Amino acid sequence: MPADLRHAVGNPRGAAYVKIACPLHPDITPSLTVYHDHGWCFSCGSYFTPVEVLSLTGKRLEDLPLTDEAAAALEDRRSATPDPKLVDIWHQTLVDAQSPRHHRLQYLRDRGLKLATIHQQKLGHTGRYFVLPVWSREGLRGLCTRRDDAYTDPDAPRYLKPAGQPSLLYRPNPAGKVLAITEGEFDALLLSQYGVDALTTTSGAASLASFMSKHPSSLPPRRRVYVCTDQDEAGEAAWTQLSEALPGVHLRRVSWRGGKDVTDMLRGKSDAAVASILAQWFQ
């Protein structure tokens, strides 16, 4: 049974939340709502992890009492699949012109992502992390989040995923004609907006080979699969591991000069220039 974060900031009653002043903005009326396992500011749209809630008080998780019966029952009903309503809130936090995080939209634009892609995939912002929802034909499967260095401690984890969420296939455009494996979600997103069926996992390059070998239906054996992992030692290692783990798949390594990864190569270029590069890659 988990510890109850609410006791770090107040004296909760039953399953009720506790409200405190948000440290990220002037807050005369407390707007940071602390639940038993996270915090959420309804004023600035910031999501607080358990570690971040504890950092506000200096208390340790092991010093907190366990959740009461009502909160524990709520915890038992939770699943690894996030609430779609939260995804909508985080998306609006990023794209709403009145949001205090709206200017962080430029970070994604600088990575080459178009507004249409951002809206279609419902990319968002928790207040501290960028959010990339993981979609399937059945709907929302999970999340991958990327640290926003403008609002997060540089020592915080760069990537986070919800507790209990397994490694997932990230495939923004399964209808694409060309099938390609990338090392990261942003690379997959960038290729997807140019009509590529780009896929990766939510657990990083080291998990690519093991994940794909366990999910062979993701890579049809008669279809050429282009491997667009980074042009560095880790990317080469991922390519080698994929080749060994998928002997029955027609894999082809894509190499280039002038940038470490797909994003380095494509961002800032015109659609015509990107089309020319992709034509060379996917011959």
Coordinates of C-alpha atoms in Angstrom, one line a residue:
M1 CA 0.0 0.0 0.0
P2 CA 1.5 3.4 -1.0
A3 CA 2.5 6.3 1.2
D4 CA 0.1 9.3 1.2
L5 CA 1.7 12.4 -0.2
R6 CA -1.1 14.6 1.2
H7 CA 0.4 14.2 4.7
A8 CA 3.6 15.9 3.5
V9 CA 1.7 19.2 3.0
G10 CA -1.2 19.1 5.4
N11 CA -3.7 17.0 7.4
P12 CA -6.1 15.4 5.0
R13 CA -9.5 14.0 5.9
G14 CA -10.7 10.8 4.3
A15 CA -10.0 10.8 0.6
A16 CA -10.0 14.6 0.3
Y17 CA -7.2 16.4 -1.4
V18 CA -5.1 19.1 0.2
K19 CA -4.5 22.6 -1.4
I20 CA -1.4 24.6 -0.9
A21 CA 0.2 27.6 -2.6
C22 CA 2.0 26.8 -5.8
P23 CA 5.7 27.7 -5.8
L24 CA 5.8 28.4 -9.5
H25 CA 3.8 31.6 -9.5
P26 CA 2.3 34.2 -7.1
D27 CA -0.5 32.3 -5.4
I28 CA -2.7 34.2 -2.9
T29 CA -5.4 31.5 -3.1
P30 CA -3.9 28.1 -2.9
S31 CA -4.2 26.4 -6.3
L32 CA -1.7 23.5 -6.0
T33 CA -3.9 20.4 -5.3
V34 CA -2.0 17.5 -3.7
Y35 CA -3.5 14.1 -4.0
H36 CA -2.2 10.9 -2.4
D37 CA 0.2 10.2 -5.3
H38 CA 0.8 13.5 -7.2
G39 CA 0.1 17.2 -7.3
W40 CA -1.6 19.4 -9.9
C41 CA -1.8 23.2 -10.1
F42 CA -5.1 24.2 -11.6
S43 CA -3.8 27.8 -12.0
C44 CA -0.6 27.3 -14.1
G45 CA -1.3 23.7 -15.2
S46 CA 1.8 22.2 -13.6
Y47 CA 2.0 18.5 -12.7
F48 CA 4.1 17.6 -9.6
T49 CA 5.6 14.1 -9.2
P50 CA 5.9 12.6 -5.7
V51 CA 9.5 13.7 -5.5
E52 CA 8.6 17.2 -6.4
V53 CA 5.8 17.4 -3.8
L54 CA 8.2 16.1 -1.2
S55 CA 10.8 18.7 -2.2
L56 CA 8.4 21.4 -1.1
T57 CA 8.5 20.3 2.5
G58 CA 11.8 18.4 2.9
K59 CA 10.0 15.3 4.1
R60 CA 10.8 11.7 3.1
L61 CA 8.4 9.3 1.5
E62 CA 9.2 6.6 4.1
D63 CA 8.2 9.1 6.9
L64 CA 4.6 9.5 5.6
P65 CA 1.7 7.3 6.7
L66 CA 0.1 4.9 4.3
T67 CA -3.0 5.9 2.3
D68 CA -6.3 5.5 4.1
E69 CA -8.8 3.0 3.0
A70 CA -10.6 5.3 0.6
A71 CA -7.4 6.5 -1.1
A72 CA -6.1 2.9 -1.2
A73 CA -9.3 1.7 -2.9
L74 CA -8.9 4.5 -5.4
E75 CA -5.3 3.4 -6.0
D76 CA -6.3 -0.2 -6.6
R77 CA -8.7 0.9 -9.4
R78 CA -6.0 2.8 -11.2
S79 CA -4.4 1.4 -14.3
A80 CA -1.2 2.2 -16.2
T81 CA -3.3 3.9 -18.9
P82 CA -3.5 7.6 -18.2
D83 CA -6.7 9.6 -18.1
P84 CA -7.6 11.0 -21.6
K85 CA -8.9 14.1 -19.8
L86 CA -5.4 14.8 -18.5
V87 CA -4.0 14.5 -22.0
D88 CA -6.6 17.1 -23.1
I89 CA -5.6 19.4 -20.2
W90 CA -1.9 19.1 -21.0
H91 CA -2.5 19.7 -24.7
Q92 CA -4.4 22.9 -23.9
T93 CA -1.6 23.9 -21.5
L94 CA 0.7 23.8 -24.5
V95 CA -1.4 25.2 -27.4
D96 CA -3.8 27.7 -25.6
A97 CA -2.5 31.2 -26.3
Q98 CA -3.5 32.2 -22.8
S99 CA -1.6 29.4 -21.1
P100 CA 1.6 30.3 -19.2
R101 CA 3.4 27.4 -21.1
H102 CA 2.2 28.4 -24.5
H103 CA 5.5 29.9 -25.4
R104 CA 7.1 26.4 -25.0
L105 CA 5.4 25.4 -28.2
Q106 CA 8.3 27.0 -29.9
Y107 CA 10.6 24.2 -28.6
L108 CA 8.6 21.7 -30.6
R109 CA 8.5 23.9 -33.6
D110 CA 12.3 24.3 -33.4
R111 CA 12.5 20.5 -33.6
G112 CA 10.8 20.6 -36.9
L113 CA 7.3 19.6 -35.8
K114 CA 4.4 21.3 -37.5
L115 CA 1.3 22.6 -35.7
A116 CA -0.8 20.0 -37.5
T117 CA 1.3 17.2 -36.1
I118 CA 1.2 18.8 -32.6
H119 CA -2.6 19.0 -32.7
Q120 CA -3.1 15.6 -34.3
Q121 CA -0.9 13.8 -31.8
K122 CA -2.2 16.0 -28.9
L123 CA 1.3 16.8 -27.7
G124 CA 1.2 18.6 -24.4
H125 CA 3.0 20.1 -21.4
T126 CA 2.6 19.2 -17.7
G127 CA 4.2 22.4 -16.6
R128 CA 7.6 20.7 -16.3
Y129 CA 7.6 18.0 -18.9
F130 CA 6.5 17.8 -22.6
V131 CA 3.9 15.0 -23.1
L132 CA 3.8 12.6 -26.1
P133 CA 0.7 10.4 -25.9
V134 CA 1.0 6.9 -27.2
W135 CA -1.9 6.1 -29.5
S136 CA -3.1 2.9 -31.0
R137 CA -6.2 2.0 -33.0
E138 CA -8.0 1.3 -29.8
G139 CA -7.2 4.8 -28.4
L140 CA -4.8 6.1 -25.7
R141 CA -2.2 3.5 -24.7
G142 CA 0.2 5.5 -22.5
L143 CA 2.6 8.4 -22.3
C144 CA 6.1 9.3 -22.8
T145 CA 7.4 12.6 -21.3
R146 CA 10.5 14.6 -22.0
R147 CA 12.0 17.0 -19.4
D148 CA 11.6 20.7 -20.2
D149 CA 14.9 22.2 -19.1
A150 CA 13.3 25.7 -18.8
Y151 CA 11.1 24.5 -15.9
T152 CA 12.8 21.4 -14.5
D153 CA 15.9 20.7 -12.4
P154 CA 18.7 19.7 -14.8
D155 CA 19.4 16.7 -12.6
A156 CA 15.8 15.4 -13.0
P157 CA 15.2 12.4 -15.2
R158 CA 15.1 13.4 -18.9
Y159 CA 12.4 10.9 -19.7
L160 CA 9.6 9.7 -17.5
K161 CA 6.7 7.3 -17.9
P162 CA 3.7 6.5 -15.6
A163 CA 4.3 4.0 -12.8
G164 CA 3.3 0.5 -14.0
Q165 CA 3.4 1.4 -17.7
P166 CA 5.3 -1.2 -19.7
S167 CA 7.5 -0.5 -22.7
L168 CA 5.1 0.5 -25.6
L169 CA 5.4 0.7 -29.3
Y170 CA 5.4 4.3 -30.4
R171 CA 4.0 4.5 -33.9
P172 CA 2.5 7.9 -34.8
N173 CA 1.6 7.1 -38.5
P174 CA 0.9 3.4 -39.1
A175 CA -0.6 4.2 -42.5
G176 CA 2.7 5.5 -43.8
K177 CA 4.1 3.7 -47.0
V178 CA 7.7 3.5 -45.8
L179 CA 8.5 1.6 -42.6
A180 CA 11.3 2.9 -40.5
I181 CA 12.7 2.3 -37.0
T182 CA 14.0 5.3 -35.1
E183 CA 15.9 5.7 -31.8
G184 CA 13.5 8.2 -30.2
E185 CA 9.9 9.4 -30.2
F186 CA 10.7 12.9 -31.6
D187 CA 12.5 11.3 -34.5
A188 CA 9.5 9.1 -35.2
L189 CA 7.2 12.1 -35.0
L190 CA 9.2 14.1 -37.4
L191 CA 9.3 11.3 -40.0
S192 CA 5.6 10.6 -39.5
Q193 CA 4.6 14.0 -40.6
Y194 CA 6.3 13.4 -44.0
G195 CA 4.3 10.2 -44.6
V196 CA 6.7 7.7 -43.0
D197 CA 5.5 4.8 -40.8
A198 CA 8.1 5.5 -38.2
L199 CA 8.2 3.5 -35.0
T200 CA 10.2 3.1 -31.9
T201 CA 9.7 2.1 -28.2
T202 CA 9.1 4.2 -25.2
S203 CA 12.1 2.6 -23.4
G204 CA 15.0 3.8 -25.6
A205 CA 17.5 2.4 -28.1
A206 CA 18.7 -0.4 -25.9
S207 CA 15.2 -1.9 -25.9
L208 CA 14.6 -1.8 -29.6
A209 CA 15.9 -5.3 -30.5
S210 CA 14.3 -7.1 -27.6
F211 CA 10.9 -5.3 -28.1
M212 CA 10.7 -5.9 -31.8
S213 CA 11.7 -9.6 -31.5
K214 CA 8.8 -10.1 -29.0
H215 CA 6.4 -8.2 -31.2
P216 CA 7.2 -9.6 -34.7
S217 CA 3.8 -8.5 -36.2
S218 CA 5.1 -4.9 -36.0
L219 CA 7.6 -5.7 -38.7
P220 CA 6.2 -7.7 -41.6
P221 CA 8.9 -10.1 -42.9
R222 CA 8.3 -9.3 -46.6
R223 CA 8.5 -5.6 -46.2
R224 CA 11.7 -3.6 -46.2
V225 CA 12.4 -1.9 -42.9
Y226 CA 14.8 1.1 -42.8
V227 CA 16.7 1.5 -39.6
C228 CA 17.3 5.2 -38.8
T229 CA 19.0 5.0 -35.5
D230 CA 21.5 7.7 -34.4
Q231 CA 24.8 8.1 -36.2
D232 CA 26.9 7.2 -33.1
E233 CA 28.1 4.2 -31.2
A234 CA 24.8 3.6 -29.5
G235 CA 23.0 3.9 -32.8
E236 CA 25.4 1.4 -34.4
A237 CA 24.9 -1.0 -31.5
A238 CA 21.1 -0.8 -31.8
W239 CA 21.5 -1.6 -35.6
T240 CA 23.7 -4.6 -34.8
Q241 CA 21.3 -5.9 -32.1
L242 CA 18.3 -5.5 -34.5
S243 CA 20.1 -7.4 -37.3
E244 CA 20.9 -10.3 -34.9
A245 CA 17.5 -10.3 -33.3
L246 CA 15.4 -10.1 -36.5
P247 CA 17.1 -12.4 -39.1
G248 CA 13.9 -12.9 -41.0
V249 CA 13.2 -9.2 -41.5
H250 CA 14.5 -7.3 -44.5
L251 CA 16.4 -4.5 -42.6
R252 CA 18.4 -1.7 -44.2
R253 CA 20.6 0.7 -42.3
V254 CA 20.2 4.3 -43.2
S255 CA 23.4 6.4 -42.9
W256 CA 24.0 10.1 -43.3
R257 CA 26.4 13.0 -42.5
G258 CA 25.8 16.3 -41.0
G259 CA 23.8 15.4 -38.0
K260 CA 23.6 12.9 -35.2
D261 CA 20.0 11.9 -35.5
V262 CA 16.9 12.3 -37.8
T263 CA 15.9 15.6 -36.1
D264 CA 19.3 17.1 -36.6
M265 CA 19.1 16.3 -40.3
L266 CA 15.6 17.4 -41.1
R267 CA 14.7 20.3 -38.8
G268 CA 14.9 23.8 -40.3
K269 CA 14.7 22.5 -43.8
S270 CA 12.0 23.2 -46.4
D271 CA 9.5 20.5 -47.3
A272 CA 11.2 20.2 -50.7
A273 CA 14.6 19.7 -49.0
V274 CA 13.2 17.1 -46.6
A275 CA 11.6 15.2 -49.5
S276 CA 15.0 15.1 -51.3
I277 CA 16.7 13.7 -48.2
L278 CA 14.1 11.1 -47.6
A279 CA 14.2 10.0 -51.2
Q280 CA 17.9 9.3 -50.8
W281 CA 17.4 7.5 -47.5
F282 CA 14.4 5.3 -48.6
Q283 CA 15.5 4.1 -52.0

